[in-house]
Amino acid sequence: MWRLSSFGRHALERLVTALRPTRAHLFAGTSGQGAFESMETIRPENTDPIPLRPQPQRIGTIMVRFVGLLMIAMAVMVLIWSR
């Protein structure tokens, strides 16, 4: 692994500092006002609470549905095969 000399390290720090945007650069072009002063507040039309996510189904419910559908499919196949 290579190391920078003290001259190279200071040169790199000066370069990074020069390239880093300042507050003046960030707010340039906002006609003298800060960007936060010119932002418009957006509020929702209604004040209803945000609905919660539904609870995931329990494994027992999933198994009962699976077994029920499997039995129905088997009954249909037996009826088709017996004809």
PDB file of C-alpha atoms in Angstrom:
ATOM      1  CA  MET A   1       0.000   0.000   0.000  1.00  0.00           C
ATOM      2  CA  TRP A   2       1.393   3.410  -0.896  1.00  0.00           C
ATOM      3  CA  ARG A   3       1.395   6.542   1.243  1.00  0.00           C
ATOM      4  CA  LEU A   4       1.204  10.166   0.236  1.00  0.00           C
ATOM      5  CA  SER A   5       3.998  12.453   1.239  1.00  0.00           C
ATOM      6  CA  SER A   6       3.065  15.371   3.452  1.00  0.00           C
ATOM      7  CA  PHE A   7       3.163  17.633   0.376  1.00  0.00           C
ATOM      8  CA  GLY A   8       0.864  15.304  -1.561  1.00  0.00           C
ATOM      9  CA  ARG A   9      -1.494  14.905   1.373  1.00  0.00           C
ATOM     10  CA  HIS A  10      -1.812  18.690   1.826  1.00  0.00           C
ATOM     11  CA  ALA A  11      -2.295  19.169  -1.907  1.00  0.00           C
ATOM     12  CA  LEU A  12      -5.047  16.545  -1.915  1.00  0.00           C
ATOM     13  CA  GLU A  13      -6.783  18.172   1.077  1.00  0.00           C
ATOM     14  CA  ARG A  14      -6.667  21.595  -0.645  1.00  0.00           C
ATOM     15  CA  LEU A  15      -8.108  20.071  -3.829  1.00  0.00           C
ATOM     16  CA  VAL A  16     -10.955  18.369  -1.962  1.00  0.00           C
ATOM     17  CA  THR A  17     -11.708  21.562  -0.024  1.00  0.00           C
ATOM     18  CA  ALA A  18     -11.757  23.597  -3.235  1.00  0.00           C
ATOM     19  CA  LEU A  19     -14.143  21.145  -4.928  1.00  0.00           C
ATOM     20  CA  ARG A  20     -16.528  20.865  -1.969  1.00  0.00           C
ATOM     21  CA  PRO A  21     -19.667  22.977  -2.568  1.00  0.00           C
ATOM     22  CA  THR A  22     -20.178  25.798  -0.117  1.00  0.00           C
ATOM     23  CA  ARG A  23     -23.411  27.261   1.169  1.00  0.00           C
ATOM     24  CA  ALA A  24     -23.123  30.100  -1.339  1.00  0.00           C
ATOM     25  CA  HIS A  25     -22.939  27.598  -4.203  1.00  0.00           C
ATOM     26  CA  LEU A  26     -25.930  25.643  -2.926  1.00  0.00           C
ATOM     27  CA  PHE A  27     -28.181  28.704  -2.650  1.00  0.00           C
ATOM     28  CA  ALA A  28     -26.992  30.511  -5.778  1.00  0.00           C
ATOM     29  CA  GLY A  29     -29.736  31.474  -8.174  1.00  0.00           C
ATOM     30  CA  THR A  30     -32.492  31.856  -5.593  1.00  0.00           C
ATOM     31  CA  SER A  31     -32.615  35.656  -6.033  1.00  0.00           C
ATOM     32  CA  GLY A  32     -30.934  36.412  -2.735  1.00  0.00           C
ATOM     33  CA  GLN A  33     -33.242  34.262  -0.651  1.00  0.00           C
ATOM     34  CA  GLY A  34     -32.258  30.995   0.903  1.00  0.00           C
ATOM     35  CA  ALA A  35     -33.682  27.879  -0.705  1.00  0.00           C
ATOM     36  CA  PHE A  36     -35.674  27.068   2.414  1.00  0.00           C
ATOM     37  CA  GLU A  37     -37.399  30.454   2.453  1.00  0.00           C
ATOM     38  CA  SER A  38     -38.738  29.971  -1.066  1.00  0.00           C
ATOM     39  CA  MET A  39     -40.155  26.473  -0.445  1.00  0.00           C
ATOM     40  CA  GLU A  40     -43.912  26.080  -0.451  1.00  0.00           C
ATOM     41  CA  THR A  41     -45.604  24.060   2.264  1.00  0.00           C
ATOM     42  CA  ILE A  42     -47.796  21.243   0.972  1.00  0.00           C
ATOM     43  CA  ARG A  43     -50.501  19.922   3.275  1.00  0.00           C
ATOM     44  CA  PRO A  44     -52.893  17.012   2.736  1.00  0.00           C
ATOM     45  CA  GLU A  45     -56.508  17.787   1.855  1.00  0.00           C
ATOM     46  CA  ASN A  46     -57.891  15.631   4.653  1.00  0.00           C
ATOM     47  CA  THR A  47     -56.603  14.832   8.113  1.00  0.00           C
ATOM     48  CA  ASP A  48     -57.506  11.136   8.165  1.00  0.00           C
ATOM     49  CA  PRO A  49     -54.805   8.962   9.734  1.00  0.00           C
ATOM     50  CA  ILE A  50     -52.605   6.904   7.453  1.00  0.00           C
ATOM     51  CA  PRO A  51     -54.049   3.379   7.255  1.00  0.00           C
ATOM     52  CA  LEU A  52     -51.933   0.655   8.785  1.00  0.00           C
ATOM     53  CA  ARG A  53     -50.704  -2.282   6.752  1.00  0.00           C
ATOM     54  CA  PRO A  54     -52.943  -5.345   7.106  1.00  0.00           C
ATOM     55  CA  GLN A  55     -51.568  -8.127   9.272  1.00  0.00           C
ATOM     56  CA  PRO A  56     -50.069 -11.035   7.315  1.00  0.00           C
ATOM     57  CA  GLN A  57     -52.072 -14.254   7.340  1.00  0.00           C
ATOM     58  CA  ARG A  58     -51.150 -16.878   9.886  1.00  0.00           C
ATOM     59  CA  ILE A  59     -49.650 -20.167   8.752  1.00  0.00           C
ATOM     60  CA  GLY A  60     -52.704 -22.105  10.004  1.00  0.00           C
ATOM     61  CA  THR A  61     -55.040 -20.148   7.726  1.00  0.00           C
ATOM     62  CA  ILE A  62     -52.746 -20.707   4.753  1.00  0.00           C
ATOM     63  CA  MET A  63     -52.532 -24.470   5.472  1.00  0.00           C
ATOM     64  CA  VAL A  64     -56.327 -24.859   5.792  1.00  0.00           C
ATOM     65  CA  ARG A  65     -56.844 -23.083   2.463  1.00  0.00           C
ATOM     66  CA  PHE A  66     -54.146 -25.176   0.789  1.00  0.00           C
ATOM     67  CA  VAL A  67     -55.568 -28.495   2.053  1.00  0.00           C
ATOM     68  CA  GLY A  68     -59.119 -27.449   1.089  1.00  0.00           C
ATOM     69  CA  LEU A  69     -58.088 -26.516  -2.455  1.00  0.00           C
ATOM     70  CA  LEU A  70     -56.064 -29.723  -2.740  1.00  0.00           C
ATOM     71  CA  MET A  71     -59.094 -31.824  -1.725  1.00  0.00           C
ATOM     72  CA  ILE A  72     -61.332 -30.012  -4.231  1.00  0.00           C
ATOM     73  CA  ALA A  73     -58.763 -30.522  -7.010  1.00  0.00           C
ATOM     74  CA  MET A  74     -58.450 -34.228  -6.145  1.00  0.00           C
ATOM     75  CA  ALA A  75     -62.254 -34.663  -6.146  1.00  0.00           C
ATOM     76  CA  VAL A  76     -62.521 -33.002  -9.559  1.00  0.00           C
ATOM     77  CA  MET A  77     -59.740 -35.196 -10.980  1.00  0.00           C
ATOM     78  CA  VAL A  78     -61.331 -38.372  -9.539  1.00  0.00           C
ATOM     79  CA  LEU A  79     -64.688 -37.427 -11.084  1.00  0.00           C
ATOM     80  CA  ILE A  80     -63.038 -36.773 -14.475  1.00  0.00           C
ATOM     81  CA  TRP A  81     -61.037 -40.056 -14.315  1.00  0.00           C
ATOM     82  CA  SER A  82     -64.031 -42.196 -13.296  1.00  0.00           C
ATOM     83  CA  ARG A  83     -66.073 -41.289 -16.391  1.00  0.00           C
TER      84      ARG A  83
END
